[in-house]
GROMACS .gro file of C-alpha atoms in nm:
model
  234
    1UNK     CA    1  -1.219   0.135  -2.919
    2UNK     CA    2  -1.549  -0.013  -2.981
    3UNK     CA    3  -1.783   0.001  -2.731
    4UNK     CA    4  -1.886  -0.357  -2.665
    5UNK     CA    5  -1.523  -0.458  -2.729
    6UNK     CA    6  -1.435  -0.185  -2.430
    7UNK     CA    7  -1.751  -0.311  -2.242
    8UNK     CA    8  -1.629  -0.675  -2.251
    9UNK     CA    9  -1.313  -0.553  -2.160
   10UNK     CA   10  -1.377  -0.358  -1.839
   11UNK     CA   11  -1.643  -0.594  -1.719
   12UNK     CA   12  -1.544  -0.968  -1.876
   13UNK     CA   13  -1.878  -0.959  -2.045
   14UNK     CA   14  -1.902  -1.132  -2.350
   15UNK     CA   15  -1.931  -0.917  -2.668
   16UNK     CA   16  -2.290  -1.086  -2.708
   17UNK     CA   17  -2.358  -0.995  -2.354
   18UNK     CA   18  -2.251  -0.669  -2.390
   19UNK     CA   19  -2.456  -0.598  -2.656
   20UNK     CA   20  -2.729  -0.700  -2.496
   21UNK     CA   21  -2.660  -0.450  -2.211
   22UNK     CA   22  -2.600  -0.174  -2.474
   23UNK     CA   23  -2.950  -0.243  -2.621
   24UNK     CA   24  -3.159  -0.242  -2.301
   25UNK     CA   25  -3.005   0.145  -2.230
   26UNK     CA   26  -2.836   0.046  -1.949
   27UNK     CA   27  -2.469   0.243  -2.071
   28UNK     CA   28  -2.404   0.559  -2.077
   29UNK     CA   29  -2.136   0.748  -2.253
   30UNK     CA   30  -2.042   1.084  -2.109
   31UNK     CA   31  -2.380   1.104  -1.947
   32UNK     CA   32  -2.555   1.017  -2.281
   33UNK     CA   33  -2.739   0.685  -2.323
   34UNK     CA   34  -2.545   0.484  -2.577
   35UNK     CA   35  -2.722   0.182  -2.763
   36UNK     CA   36  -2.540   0.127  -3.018
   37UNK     CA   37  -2.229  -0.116  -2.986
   38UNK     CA   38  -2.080   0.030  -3.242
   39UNK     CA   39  -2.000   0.357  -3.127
   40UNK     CA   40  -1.645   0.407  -3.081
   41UNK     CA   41  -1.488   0.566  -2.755
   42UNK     CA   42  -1.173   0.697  -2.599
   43UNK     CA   43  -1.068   0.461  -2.343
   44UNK     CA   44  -0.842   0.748  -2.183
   45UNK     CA   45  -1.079   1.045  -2.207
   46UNK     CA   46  -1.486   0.941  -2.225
   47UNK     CA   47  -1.643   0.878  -1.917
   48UNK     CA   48  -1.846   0.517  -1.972
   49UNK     CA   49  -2.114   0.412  -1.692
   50UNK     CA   50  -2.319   0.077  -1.633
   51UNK     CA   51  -2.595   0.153  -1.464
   52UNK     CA   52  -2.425   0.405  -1.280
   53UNK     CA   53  -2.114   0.222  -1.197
   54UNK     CA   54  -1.783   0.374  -1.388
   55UNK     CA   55  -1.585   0.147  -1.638
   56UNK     CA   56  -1.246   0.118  -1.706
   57UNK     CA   57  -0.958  -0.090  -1.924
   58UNK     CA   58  -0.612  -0.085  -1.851
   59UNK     CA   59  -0.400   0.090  -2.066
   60UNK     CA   60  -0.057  -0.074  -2.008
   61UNK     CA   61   0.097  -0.352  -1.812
   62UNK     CA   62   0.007  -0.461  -1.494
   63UNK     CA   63   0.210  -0.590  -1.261
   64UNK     CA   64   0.053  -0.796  -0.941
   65UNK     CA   65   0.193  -0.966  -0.600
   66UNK     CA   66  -0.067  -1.219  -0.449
   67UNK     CA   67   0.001  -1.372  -0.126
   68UNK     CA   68  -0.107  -1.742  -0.213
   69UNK     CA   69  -0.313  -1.923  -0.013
   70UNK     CA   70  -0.318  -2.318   0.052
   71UNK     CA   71  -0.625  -2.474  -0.173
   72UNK     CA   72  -0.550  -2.309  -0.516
   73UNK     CA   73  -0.420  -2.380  -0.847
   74UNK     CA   74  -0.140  -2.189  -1.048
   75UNK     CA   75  -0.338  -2.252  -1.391
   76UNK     CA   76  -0.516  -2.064  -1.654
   77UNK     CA   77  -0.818  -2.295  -1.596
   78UNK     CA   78  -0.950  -2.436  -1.263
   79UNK     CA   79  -0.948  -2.850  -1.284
   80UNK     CA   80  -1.000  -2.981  -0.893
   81UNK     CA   81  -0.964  -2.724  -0.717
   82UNK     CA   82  -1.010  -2.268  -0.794
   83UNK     CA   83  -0.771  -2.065  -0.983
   84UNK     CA   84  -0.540  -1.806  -0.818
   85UNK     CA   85  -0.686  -1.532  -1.057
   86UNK     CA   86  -1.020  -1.608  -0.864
   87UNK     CA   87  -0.821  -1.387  -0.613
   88UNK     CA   88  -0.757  -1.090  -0.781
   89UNK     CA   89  -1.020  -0.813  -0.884
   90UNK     CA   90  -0.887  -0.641  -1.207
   91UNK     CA   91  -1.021  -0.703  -1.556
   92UNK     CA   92  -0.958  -0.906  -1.851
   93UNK     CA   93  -0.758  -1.154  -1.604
   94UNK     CA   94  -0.723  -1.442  -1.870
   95UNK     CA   95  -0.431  -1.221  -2.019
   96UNK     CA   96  -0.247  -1.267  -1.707
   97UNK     CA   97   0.065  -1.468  -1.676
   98UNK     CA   98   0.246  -1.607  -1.363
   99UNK     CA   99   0.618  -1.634  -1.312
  100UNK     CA  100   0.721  -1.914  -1.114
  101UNK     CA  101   0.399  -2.133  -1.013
  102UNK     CA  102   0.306  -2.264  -0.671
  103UNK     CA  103   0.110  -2.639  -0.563
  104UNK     CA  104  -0.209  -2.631  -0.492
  105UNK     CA  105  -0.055  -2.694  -0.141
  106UNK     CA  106   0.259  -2.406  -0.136
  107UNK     CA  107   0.170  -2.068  -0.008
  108UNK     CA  108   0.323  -1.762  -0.057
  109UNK     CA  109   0.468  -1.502  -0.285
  110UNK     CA  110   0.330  -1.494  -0.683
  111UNK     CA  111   0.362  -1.248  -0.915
  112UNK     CA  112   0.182  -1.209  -1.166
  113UNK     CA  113   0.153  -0.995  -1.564
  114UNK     CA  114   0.067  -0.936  -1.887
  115UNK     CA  115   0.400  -0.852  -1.952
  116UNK     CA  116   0.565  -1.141  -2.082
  117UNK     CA  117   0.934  -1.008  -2.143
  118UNK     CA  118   0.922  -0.884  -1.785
  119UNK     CA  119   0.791  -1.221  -1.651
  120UNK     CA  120   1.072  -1.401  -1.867
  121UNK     CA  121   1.350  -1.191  -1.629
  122UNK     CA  122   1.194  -1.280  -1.330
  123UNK     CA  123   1.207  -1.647  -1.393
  124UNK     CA  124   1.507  -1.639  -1.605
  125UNK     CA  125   1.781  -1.806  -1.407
  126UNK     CA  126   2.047  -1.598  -1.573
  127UNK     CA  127   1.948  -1.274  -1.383
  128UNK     CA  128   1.965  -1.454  -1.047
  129UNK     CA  129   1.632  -1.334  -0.885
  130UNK     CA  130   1.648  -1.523  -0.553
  131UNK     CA  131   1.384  -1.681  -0.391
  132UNK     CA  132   1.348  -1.785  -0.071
  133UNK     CA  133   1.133  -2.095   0.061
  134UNK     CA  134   1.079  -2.126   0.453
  135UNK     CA  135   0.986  -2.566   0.477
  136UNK     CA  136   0.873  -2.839   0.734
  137UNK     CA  137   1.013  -3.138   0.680
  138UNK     CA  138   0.842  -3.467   0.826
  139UNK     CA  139   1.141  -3.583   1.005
  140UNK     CA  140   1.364  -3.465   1.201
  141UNK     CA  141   1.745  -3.425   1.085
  142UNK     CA  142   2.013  -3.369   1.314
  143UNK     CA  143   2.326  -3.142   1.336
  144UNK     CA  144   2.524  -3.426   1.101
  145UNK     CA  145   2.262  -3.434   0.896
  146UNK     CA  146   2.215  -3.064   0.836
  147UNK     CA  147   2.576  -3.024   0.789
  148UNK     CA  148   2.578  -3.309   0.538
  149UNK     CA  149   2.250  -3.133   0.345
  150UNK     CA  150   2.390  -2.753   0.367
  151UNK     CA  151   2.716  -2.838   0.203
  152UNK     CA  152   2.550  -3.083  -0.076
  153UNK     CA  153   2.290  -2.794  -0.180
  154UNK     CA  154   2.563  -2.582  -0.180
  155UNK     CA  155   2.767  -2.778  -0.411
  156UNK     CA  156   2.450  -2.872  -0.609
  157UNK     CA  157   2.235  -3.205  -0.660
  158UNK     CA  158   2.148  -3.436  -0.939
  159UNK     CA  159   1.761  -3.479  -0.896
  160UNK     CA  160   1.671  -3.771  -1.011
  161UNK     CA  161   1.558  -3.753  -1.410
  162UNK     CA  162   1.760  -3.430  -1.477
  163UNK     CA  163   2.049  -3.468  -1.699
  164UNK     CA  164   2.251  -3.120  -1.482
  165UNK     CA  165   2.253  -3.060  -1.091
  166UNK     CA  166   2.092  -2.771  -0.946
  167UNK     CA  167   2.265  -2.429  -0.899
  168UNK     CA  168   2.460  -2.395  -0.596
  169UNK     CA  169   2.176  -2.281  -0.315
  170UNK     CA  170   2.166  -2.171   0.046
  171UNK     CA  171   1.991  -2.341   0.284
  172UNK     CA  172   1.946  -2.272   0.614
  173UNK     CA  173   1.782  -2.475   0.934
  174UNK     CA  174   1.602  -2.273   1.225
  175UNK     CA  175   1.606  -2.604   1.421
  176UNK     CA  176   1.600  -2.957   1.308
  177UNK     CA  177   1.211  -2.933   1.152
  178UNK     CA  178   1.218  -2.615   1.011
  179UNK     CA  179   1.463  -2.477   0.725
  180UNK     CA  180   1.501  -2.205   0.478
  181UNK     CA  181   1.643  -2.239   0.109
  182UNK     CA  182   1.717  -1.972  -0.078
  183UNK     CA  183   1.760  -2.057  -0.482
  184UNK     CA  184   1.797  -1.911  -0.817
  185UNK     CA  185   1.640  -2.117  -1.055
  186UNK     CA  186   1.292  -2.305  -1.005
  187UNK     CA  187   1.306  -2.660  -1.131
  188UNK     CA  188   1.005  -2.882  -1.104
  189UNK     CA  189   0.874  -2.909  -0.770
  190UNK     CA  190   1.277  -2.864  -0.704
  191UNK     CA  191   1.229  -2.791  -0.309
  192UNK     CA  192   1.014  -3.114  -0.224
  193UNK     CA  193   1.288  -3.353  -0.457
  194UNK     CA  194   1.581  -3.156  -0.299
  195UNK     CA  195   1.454  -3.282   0.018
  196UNK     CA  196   1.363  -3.586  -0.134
  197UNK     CA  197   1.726  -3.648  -0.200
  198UNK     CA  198   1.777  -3.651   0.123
  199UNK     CA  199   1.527  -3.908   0.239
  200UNK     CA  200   1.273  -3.627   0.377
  201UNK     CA  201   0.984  -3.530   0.298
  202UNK     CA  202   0.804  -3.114   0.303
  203UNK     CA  203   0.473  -3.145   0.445
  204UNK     CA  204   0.426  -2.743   0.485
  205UNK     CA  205   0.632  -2.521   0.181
  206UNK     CA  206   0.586  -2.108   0.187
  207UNK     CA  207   0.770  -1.876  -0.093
  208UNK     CA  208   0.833  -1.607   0.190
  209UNK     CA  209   1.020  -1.336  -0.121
  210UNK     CA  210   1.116  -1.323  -0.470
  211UNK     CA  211   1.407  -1.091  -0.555
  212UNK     CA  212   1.330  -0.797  -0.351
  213UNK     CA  213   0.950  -0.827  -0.325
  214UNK     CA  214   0.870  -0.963   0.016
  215UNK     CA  215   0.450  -1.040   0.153
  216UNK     CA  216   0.487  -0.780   0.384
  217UNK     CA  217   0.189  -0.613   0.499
  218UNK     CA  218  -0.019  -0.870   0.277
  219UNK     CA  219  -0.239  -1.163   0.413
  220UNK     CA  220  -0.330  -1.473   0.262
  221UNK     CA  221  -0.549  -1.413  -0.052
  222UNK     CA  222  -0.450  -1.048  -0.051
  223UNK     CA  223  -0.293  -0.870  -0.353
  224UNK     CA  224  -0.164  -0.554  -0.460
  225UNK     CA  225   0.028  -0.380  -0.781
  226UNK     CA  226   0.409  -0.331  -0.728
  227UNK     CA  227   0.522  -0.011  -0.743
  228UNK     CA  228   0.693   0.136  -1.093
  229UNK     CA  229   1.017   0.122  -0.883
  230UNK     CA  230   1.002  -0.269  -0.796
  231UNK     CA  231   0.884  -0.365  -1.162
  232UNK     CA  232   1.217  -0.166  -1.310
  233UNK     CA  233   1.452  -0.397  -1.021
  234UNK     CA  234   1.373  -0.712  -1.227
   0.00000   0.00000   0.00000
């Protein structure tokens, strides 16, 4: 690889930028000061340095669980409010993808790759990844009325502007403010109009796990890479 283009890569500098860099002598390639942008290296093998700080590009897939906080936007570029790649400290982060976005509002599990057939099966309703939603609901609802709303998520619901219901779900109340729903498919903002449907309204929403991957051990705004063997479960 070129070395700006590798520069650029490891640090997010531009290629101009990187240049630049290269030309005041601040690189070094395998303890030799490199100036010339040029120059090609092994991304594997040759040991680069900016001003005495080690580089480094991935060299395959990555695969990333962040525990979303409230405040941040599931987009490529931040409009009101920061981006959720603001969060995580690994290069070249505008080829990240995310499966399943969250409101600006909705904490919780995200995952996150460059790997876009592995993202598609994570979304994918047809593999059945569940994920599970703990919710506050503004009002109250009462045994009747949890009854009622357990056995019409189970059966499914015609959301308003959808042309098919939504797949048979599980939901669950702790008491009469505080439910969890477990589903299989992620329709637009489908928890808020599920609850919608039934004349309530989520004022606090948390993705508490996504197929096997829980938050565990992860606070807000934390992230970490899953593990070879939870990547190969999707």
């Amino acid at each position: 690889m070129r070395l700006d283009k590798f520069i650029s890569k490891a640090t997010e500098l531009s290629r101009k930028e990187s240049k630049k860099i290269l030309h005041a002598g601040e690189v070094t390639v395998n303890d030799e000061v490199i100036k010339d942008p040029g120059v090609h290296v092994d991304i594997i093998n040759d040991d680069v340095m900016w001003v005495g700080e080690p580089l480094s590009v991935a060299t395959g897939n990555r695969y990333i669980l962040l525990h979303k906080p409230e405040g941040f936007e599931c987009t490529l570029k931040a409009k009101e409010y920061p981006i959720v790649t603001e969060l995580i400290a690994v290069p070249e982060l505008g080829s990240l993808r995310i499966a399943g976005r969250l409101d600006v509002d909705t904490t919780g599990a995200l995952l996150m790759s460059d790997d876009g057939g592995w993202l598609h099966r994570v979304t994918s309703p047809k593999h059945e990844h569940a994920k599970v939603y703990e919710l506050t609901l503004a009002d109250p609802m009462d045994s009747d009325a949890q009854e009622k709303a357990i056995k019409k998520v189970a059966e499914g619901i015609l959301l308003e502007g959808d042309y098919e219901p939504t797949k048979p779900a599980t939901l669950e109340f702790i008491d009469e403010t505080h439910a969890r729903l477990t589903l299989e498919q992620g329709k637009y903002h489908q928890v808020k109009r599920m609850m919608g449907y039934f004349g309530n309204k989520v004022v606090e929403l948390h993705r508490a796990s996504i197929g096997h991957i829980t938050l565990e051990g992860l606070e807000k705004g934390d992230s970490r890479f899953l593990t070879p063997d939870e990547v190969e479960k999707f």
